[in-house]
């Protein structure tokens, strides 16, 4: 027996459900062709062939060896940064004067929320931890150095440890991106094919005209369940908060590879629309707060990954610099949009309706 069919691994469930839908579509081809003429047997068989090609694409990301070498070199750098963070916690404890609540609030502001994952070499957590740590030291140097608590050389030491790590991490992401083959193409193809399934299902439900048994044939969740999986695709959920009390923030969440934006609600909770599995870059932003970038977030099929995001406020200087940069960007964008609009008016040909791709 095929091991994927036996154990119903997530990716195989996607394919099983997609094949079930295509088989249903072929059986109901006449009704679909009456609704939209391009639903021919040739068209449906072409979609089957397309799915077969996607299944044969490489499953895993293969990286050139230099990216692995970068990673090996980064591990001791992360260890050193974690030692720095623990030193900083000791300096912060002194500033709290025995007030445990104040101590907890200050170490969270300094990056405590990211420490555990950072110590296990989660690169996105390392980036968040060192960003919060550097910002906290910069904003609280006088407080930390009072009464000979924190050595005056410590901020320079942290900078000296962050700089080579950041440079090596930049090399790592470049090498990894340049050497990446297979998986990202496969994820793109799966996402594209799922969009086609959504279109088939939309037409199927329109054709059903309320007949439940026919609607069920074109309901993705039911076909996933029938194929041995759970009734949902992948997703990303969690909450965005700030401070020791974890007060909610209506932050914006952006998944780069999908060009997908969604927002946390008034309680700080967020839940993405469903999408196909893959490794994604996720950016969390909120006016007045330091942006957070999560890299290499692996989200498996039929799995919803949860993250609890604690955001750090921007300093007055940082907020002013950001506002100035945003104003410049908006001005440039407005100029570009004006030029694009004028060009479109002059060059747009008469609309035509292209035939569907077979």
Short mmCIF file of C-alpha atoms in Angstrom, two decimals:
data_model
loop_
_atom_site.label_atom_id
_atom_site.label_comp_id
_atom_site.label_asym_id
_atom_site.label_seq_id
_atom_site.Cartn_x
_atom_site.Cartn_y
_atom_site.Cartn_z
CA UNK A 1 0.00 0.00 0.00
CA UNK A 2 1.16 3.52 -0.75
CA UNK A 3 2.48 4.94 2.53
CA UNK A 4 0.86 8.33 1.88
CA UNK A 5 -2.54 6.74 1.33
CA UNK A 6 -2.07 4.56 4.40
CA UNK A 7 -1.10 7.29 6.83
CA UNK A 8 -2.86 10.21 5.12
CA UNK A 9 0.02 12.63 5.28
CA UNK A 10 -1.19 16.23 4.87
CA UNK A 11 0.10 16.84 1.35
CA UNK A 12 -1.39 13.61 0.06
CA UNK A 13 -4.79 14.60 1.49
CA UNK A 14 -4.67 17.77 -0.56
CA UNK A 15 -4.06 15.70 -3.69
CA UNK A 16 -6.70 13.11 -2.82
CA UNK A 17 -9.31 15.80 -2.25
CA UNK A 18 -8.34 17.60 -5.47
CA UNK A 19 -8.55 14.37 -7.46
CA UNK A 20 -11.96 13.63 -5.94
CA UNK A 21 -13.20 17.04 -7.05
CA UNK A 22 -11.85 16.58 -10.57
CA UNK A 23 -13.52 13.16 -10.83
CA UNK A 24 -16.80 14.71 -9.72
CA UNK A 25 -16.32 17.47 -12.26
CA UNK A 26 -15.77 14.92 -15.04
CA UNK A 27 -18.92 13.02 -14.04
CA UNK A 28 -20.94 16.25 -14.04
CA UNK A 29 -19.25 17.64 -17.16
CA UNK A 30 -22.46 18.03 -19.17
CA UNK A 31 -24.14 20.17 -16.51
CA UNK A 32 -21.00 22.29 -16.11
CA UNK A 33 -20.68 22.74 -19.91
CA UNK A 34 -24.27 23.98 -20.03
CA UNK A 35 -23.36 26.57 -17.39
CA UNK A 36 -19.99 27.58 -18.94
CA UNK A 37 -19.05 26.20 -22.35
CA UNK A 38 -15.33 25.81 -21.67
CA UNK A 39 -15.98 22.91 -19.23
CA UNK A 40 -15.16 20.32 -21.90
CA UNK A 41 -13.72 16.86 -21.26
CA UNK A 42 -10.43 18.12 -22.72
CA UNK A 43 -10.40 21.05 -20.28
CA UNK A 44 -11.01 18.79 -17.26
CA UNK A 45 -8.43 16.24 -18.35
CA UNK A 46 -5.93 19.08 -18.76
CA UNK A 47 -6.53 20.02 -15.11
CA UNK A 48 -5.94 16.39 -14.13
CA UNK A 49 -2.66 16.40 -16.03
CA UNK A 50 -1.69 19.68 -14.36
CA UNK A 51 -2.29 18.18 -10.92
CA UNK A 52 -0.23 15.10 -11.85
CA UNK A 53 2.70 17.36 -12.79
CA UNK A 54 2.44 19.26 -9.48
CA UNK A 55 2.53 15.97 -7.55
CA UNK A 56 5.82 15.06 -9.26
CA UNK A 57 7.53 18.34 -8.33
CA UNK A 58 10.22 18.11 -5.59
CA UNK A 59 8.71 18.06 -2.10
CA UNK A 60 11.58 19.50 -0.10
CA UNK A 61 13.69 22.63 -0.24
CA UNK A 62 17.21 21.89 -1.42
CA UNK A 63 19.81 24.52 -0.53
CA UNK A 64 23.29 25.07 -1.77
CA UNK A 65 25.91 23.97 0.72
CA UNK A 66 27.10 27.49 1.58
CA UNK A 67 23.78 28.26 3.31
CA UNK A 68 24.32 25.27 5.60
CA UNK A 69 27.81 26.52 6.38
CA UNK A 70 26.33 29.93 7.26
CA UNK A 71 23.92 28.24 9.64
CA UNK A 72 26.69 26.32 11.39
CA UNK A 73 28.61 29.55 11.92
CA UNK A 74 25.53 31.37 13.23
CA UNK A 75 24.78 28.89 16.02
CA UNK A 76 27.65 29.95 18.36
CA UNK A 77 26.81 33.58 17.55
CA UNK A 78 23.25 33.00 18.77
CA UNK A 79 24.61 31.35 21.94
CA UNK A 80 26.68 34.48 22.62
CA UNK A 81 23.66 36.73 22.06
CA UNK A 82 21.64 34.62 24.51
CA UNK A 83 24.44 35.03 27.09
CA UNK A 84 24.21 38.80 26.50
CA UNK A 85 20.46 38.70 27.05
CA UNK A 86 20.83 36.83 30.34
CA UNK A 87 23.39 39.40 31.48
CA UNK A 88 20.94 42.16 30.56
CA UNK A 89 18.22 40.46 32.63
CA UNK A 90 20.53 40.58 35.66
CA UNK A 91 21.16 44.28 35.12
CA UNK A 92 17.42 44.90 34.72
CA UNK A 93 16.65 43.03 37.95
CA UNK A 94 18.80 45.51 39.87
CA UNK A 95 16.89 48.45 38.35
CA UNK A 96 13.55 46.97 39.46
CA UNK A 97 14.56 47.23 43.13
CA UNK A 98 12.87 43.97 44.12
CA UNK A 99 9.56 44.84 42.39
CA UNK A 100 8.82 41.58 40.54
CA UNK A 101 6.01 43.04 38.44
CA UNK A 102 8.25 45.89 37.28
CA UNK A 103 11.06 43.42 36.57
CA UNK A 104 8.79 41.24 34.43
CA UNK A 105 7.52 44.26 32.49
CA UNK A 106 11.06 45.42 31.78
CA UNK A 107 12.45 42.06 30.63
CA UNK A 108 9.45 41.61 28.31
CA UNK A 109 10.23 45.02 26.80
CA UNK A 110 13.84 43.85 26.43
CA UNK A 111 12.86 40.73 24.43
CA UNK A 112 12.05 37.99 26.97
CA UNK A 113 9.10 36.75 24.86
CA UNK A 114 11.52 35.70 22.11
CA UNK A 115 14.30 34.23 24.25
CA UNK A 116 13.18 30.59 24.40
CA UNK A 117 12.71 30.20 20.65
CA UNK A 118 15.87 32.23 19.97
CA UNK A 119 17.88 29.87 22.19
CA UNK A 120 16.64 27.01 19.99
CA UNK A 121 17.92 28.83 16.88
CA UNK A 122 14.61 30.05 15.49
CA UNK A 123 16.01 32.81 13.30
CA UNK A 124 12.91 35.02 13.37
CA UNK A 125 12.90 34.90 17.17
CA UNK A 126 16.61 35.76 17.28
CA UNK A 127 15.96 38.80 15.09
CA UNK A 128 13.12 39.95 17.34
CA UNK A 129 15.11 39.34 20.53
CA UNK A 130 18.21 41.26 19.47
CA UNK A 131 16.10 44.12 18.10
CA UNK A 132 14.21 44.45 21.39
CA UNK A 133 17.41 44.03 23.44
CA UNK A 134 19.32 46.72 21.52
CA UNK A 135 16.38 49.11 21.67
CA UNK A 136 15.92 48.60 25.42
CA UNK A 137 19.61 49.20 26.15
CA UNK A 138 19.60 52.33 23.99
CA UNK A 139 16.51 53.75 25.71
CA UNK A 140 17.55 52.86 29.26
CA UNK A 141 21.34 53.19 29.34
CA UNK A 142 21.40 55.70 32.18
CA UNK A 143 19.03 53.65 34.32
CA UNK A 144 21.01 50.45 33.72
CA UNK A 145 24.41 52.06 34.43
CA UNK A 146 23.30 53.81 37.64
CA UNK A 147 25.20 52.80 40.78
CA UNK A 148 27.80 50.95 38.68
CA UNK A 149 25.19 48.30 37.86
CA UNK A 150 25.76 47.69 34.13
CA UNK A 151 29.34 48.08 32.82
CA UNK A 152 29.72 51.01 30.43
CA UNK A 153 31.30 48.58 27.95
CA UNK A 154 28.23 46.32 27.83
CA UNK A 155 26.27 48.22 25.10
CA UNK A 156 29.32 48.09 22.83
CA UNK A 157 29.75 44.39 23.58
CA UNK A 158 26.14 43.70 22.56
CA UNK A 159 26.56 45.72 19.36
CA UNK A 160 29.79 43.85 18.59
CA UNK A 161 27.93 40.54 18.99
CA UNK A 162 24.86 41.62 17.00
CA UNK A 163 26.78 42.99 14.00
CA UNK A 164 28.55 39.80 12.83
CA UNK A 165 25.41 37.75 13.45
CA UNK A 166 23.29 40.13 11.38
CA UNK A 167 25.85 40.10 8.57
CA UNK A 168 26.05 36.31 8.58
CA UNK A 169 22.26 35.99 8.75
CA UNK A 170 22.00 38.27 5.71
CA UNK A 171 24.45 36.03 3.86
CA UNK A 172 22.50 32.96 4.98
CA UNK A 173 19.15 34.26 3.69
CA UNK A 174 20.75 35.32 0.41
CA UNK A 175 22.48 31.98 -0.06
CA UNK A 176 19.36 30.09 0.95
CA UNK A 177 17.18 32.11 -1.38
CA UNK A 178 19.59 31.76 -4.31
CA UNK A 179 20.01 28.04 -3.69
CA UNK A 180 16.38 27.21 -3.00
CA UNK A 181 14.73 24.94 -5.53
CA UNK A 182 11.68 22.76 -5.60
CA UNK A 183 9.51 23.42 -2.58
CA UNK A 184 8.71 27.10 -3.18
CA UNK A 185 7.74 26.32 -6.78
CA UNK A 186 5.60 23.44 -5.60
CA UNK A 187 3.85 25.58 -2.98
CA UNK A 188 3.13 28.24 -5.61
CA UNK A 189 1.73 25.60 -7.94
CA UNK A 190 -0.44 24.10 -5.18
CA UNK A 191 -1.77 27.52 -4.22
CA UNK A 192 -2.56 28.25 -7.87
CA UNK A 193 -4.32 24.94 -8.30
CA UNK A 194 -6.36 25.47 -5.14
CA UNK A 195 -7.61 28.77 -6.61
CA UNK A 196 -8.87 26.79 -9.60
CA UNK A 197 -10.64 24.37 -7.25
CA UNK A 198 -12.32 27.33 -5.55
CA UNK A 199 -13.57 28.48 -8.98
CA UNK A 200 -14.87 24.96 -9.82
CA UNK A 201 -16.67 24.80 -6.48
CA UNK A 202 -18.22 28.23 -6.92
CA UNK A 203 -19.64 27.17 -10.28
CA UNK A 204 -20.76 23.82 -8.84
CA UNK A 205 -22.73 25.48 -6.06
CA UNK A 206 -24.31 27.86 -8.59
CA UNK A 207 -25.33 24.90 -10.76
CA UNK A 208 -26.74 23.02 -7.73
CA UNK A 209 -29.35 25.74 -7.09
CA UNK A 210 -29.75 24.68 -3.49
CA UNK A 211 -29.69 20.90 -4.03
CA UNK A 212 -27.59 19.86 -1.03
CA UNK A 213 -26.38 16.53 -2.39
CA UNK A 214 -24.94 18.28 -5.46
CA UNK A 215 -23.48 21.15 -3.39
CA UNK A 216 -21.66 18.64 -1.20
CA UNK A 217 -19.79 17.31 -4.24
CA UNK A 218 -18.22 20.77 -4.60
CA UNK A 219 -17.64 21.63 -0.95
CA UNK A 220 -13.91 21.50 -0.27
CA UNK A 221 -14.18 20.76 3.46
CA UNK A 222 -16.35 17.71 2.80
CA UNK A 223 -13.99 16.40 0.13
CA UNK A 224 -11.00 16.86 2.44
CA UNK A 225 -12.82 14.95 5.18
CA UNK A 226 -13.76 12.23 2.68
CA UNK A 227 -10.07 11.98 1.77
CA UNK A 228 -9.04 11.34 5.37
CA UNK A 229 -8.09 14.84 6.49
CA UNK A 230 -9.49 17.63 8.63
CA UNK A 231 -11.97 20.02 7.12
CA UNK A 232 -9.72 23.02 6.71
CA UNK A 233 -6.57 24.16 4.94
CA UNK A 234 -3.57 25.73 6.64
CA UNK A 235 -3.73 28.97 8.59
CA UNK A 236 -2.00 31.42 10.90
CA UNK A 237 -3.64 32.70 14.09
CA UNK A 238 -2.79 34.21 17.45
CA UNK A 239 -2.86 37.55 19.18
CA UNK A 240 -0.99 40.86 19.23
CA UNK A 241 -0.45 42.58 22.57
CA UNK A 242 1.89 44.95 24.39
CA UNK A 243 3.17 45.41 27.92
CA UNK A 244 3.14 43.18 30.99
CA UNK A 245 -0.66 43.17 31.08
CA UNK A 246 -0.72 41.99 27.44
CA UNK A 247 -3.11 44.74 26.37
CA UNK A 248 -4.56 44.01 22.91
CA UNK A 249 -3.39 45.70 19.72
CA UNK A 250 -5.28 45.75 16.41
CA UNK A 251 -2.07 45.04 14.50
CA UNK A 252 -1.82 44.27 10.79
CA UNK A 253 -0.47 40.90 9.68
CA UNK A 254 1.04 40.49 6.21
CA UNK A 255 2.13 37.16 4.67
CA UNK A 256 4.70 38.18 2.07
CA UNK A 257 4.66 35.17 -0.26
CA UNK A 258 0.85 35.25 -0.52
CA UNK A 259 0.56 39.08 -0.62
CA UNK A 260 -2.09 38.53 2.07
CA UNK A 261 -3.11 41.21 4.60
CA UNK A 262 -5.44 40.73 7.56
CA UNK A 263 -5.90 42.44 10.92
CA UNK A 264 -6.25 41.56 14.58
CA UNK A 265 -9.60 42.47 16.13
CA UNK A 266 -10.30 44.75 19.09
CA UNK A 267 -9.22 41.95 21.44
CA UNK A 268 -5.92 41.54 19.60
CA UNK A 269 -6.98 38.18 18.14
CA UNK A 270 -6.32 37.32 14.51
CA UNK A 271 -6.95 34.37 12.22
CA UNK A 272 -5.88 34.24 8.59
CA UNK A 273 -7.96 32.96 5.69
CA UNK A 274 -7.07 29.39 4.70
CA UNK A 275 -4.14 28.83 2.35
CA UNK A 276 -1.86 26.05 1.14
CA UNK A 277 1.06 24.73 3.15
CA UNK A 278 4.50 26.26 2.86
CA UNK A 279 7.28 28.25 4.48
CA UNK A 280 6.34 31.90 4.81
CA UNK A 281 7.64 35.32 5.87
CA UNK A 282 5.15 37.15 8.12
CA UNK A 283 5.36 40.84 9.01
CA UNK A 284 3.39 42.30 11.95
CA UNK A 285 2.97 46.07 12.06
CA UNK A 286 1.14 48.58 14.23
CA UNK A 287 1.31 52.35 14.19
CA UNK A 288 3.66 53.49 16.94
CA UNK A 289 5.29 50.07 17.47
CA UNK A 290 8.45 48.34 16.25
CA UNK A 291 7.58 46.10 13.26
CA UNK A 292 8.17 42.38 13.78
CA UNK A 293 9.27 40.06 10.97
CA UNK A 294 8.90 36.29 11.36
CA UNK A 295 10.97 34.39 8.82
CA UNK A 296 10.84 30.74 7.78
CA UNK A 297 7.47 30.12 9.43
CA UNK A 298 6.65 26.56 8.37
CA UNK A 299 2.91 25.94 8.08
CA UNK A 300 1.88 22.42 7.19
CA UNK A 301 -1.25 21.45 5.29
CA UNK A 302 -4.39 21.31 7.48
CA UNK A 303 -2.40 22.88 10.33
CA UNK A 304 -2.97 26.27 11.92
CA UNK A 305 0.16 27.77 13.49
CA UNK A 306 -0.40 29.97 16.56
CA UNK A 307 1.84 32.86 17.60
CA UNK A 308 1.53 35.23 20.56
CA UNK A 309 3.08 38.50 19.44
CA UNK A 310 4.27 41.05 22.02
CA UNK A 311 5.03 44.40 20.39
CA UNK A 312 7.42 47.08 21.66
CA UNK A 313 6.55 50.81 21.32
CA UNK A 314 8.68 53.01 19.09
CA UNK A 315 10.71 55.72 20.76
CA UNK A 316 9.78 59.35 19.98
CA UNK A 317 12.79 59.66 17.66
CA UNK A 318 11.98 56.41 15.86
CA UNK A 319 8.34 57.41 15.45
CA UNK A 320 9.33 60.79 13.97
CA UNK A 321 11.78 59.16 11.56
CA UNK A 322 9.17 56.63 10.47
CA UNK A 323 6.54 59.35 9.91
CA UNK A 324 8.99 61.29 7.73
CA UNK A 325 9.88 58.19 5.72
CA UNK A 326 6.19 57.30 5.26
CA UNK A 327 5.44 60.83 4.02
CA UNK A 328 8.23 60.61 1.44
CA UNK A 329 7.02 57.18 0.33
CA UNK A 330 3.42 58.35 -0.02
CA UNK A 331 4.50 61.36 -2.08
CA UNK A 332 6.52 59.13 -4.39
CA UNK A 333 3.64 56.67 -4.65
CA UNK A 334 1.18 59.44 -5.54
CA UNK A 335 3.47 60.63 -8.33
CA UNK A 336 3.80 57.08 -9.68
CA UNK A 337 0.04 56.49 -9.59
CA UNK A 338 -0.61 59.72 -11.50
CA UNK A 339 1.86 58.72 -14.21
CA UNK A 340 0.40 55.21 -14.42
CA UNK A 341 -3.16 56.51 -14.72
CA UNK A 342 -2.23 58.87 -17.56
CA UNK A 343 -0.39 56.10 -19.40
CA UNK A 344 -3.33 53.72 -18.97
CA UNK A 345 -5.80 56.21 -20.44
CA UNK A 346 -3.62 56.67 -23.50
CA UNK A 347 -2.59 53.07 -24.10
CA UNK A 348 -5.40 50.76 -22.94
CA UNK A 349 -6.83 48.90 -25.98
CA UNK A 350 -10.43 47.84 -26.40
CA UNK A 351 -11.42 45.08 -23.95
CA UNK A 352 -11.44 41.53 -25.27
CA UNK A 353 -12.42 38.26 -23.64
CA UNK A 354 -9.68 35.65 -23.99
CA UNK A 355 -10.67 31.97 -24.16
CA UNK A 356 -9.94 29.87 -21.07
CA UNK A 357 -6.52 28.23 -20.92
CA UNK A 358 -6.58 24.50 -21.60
#
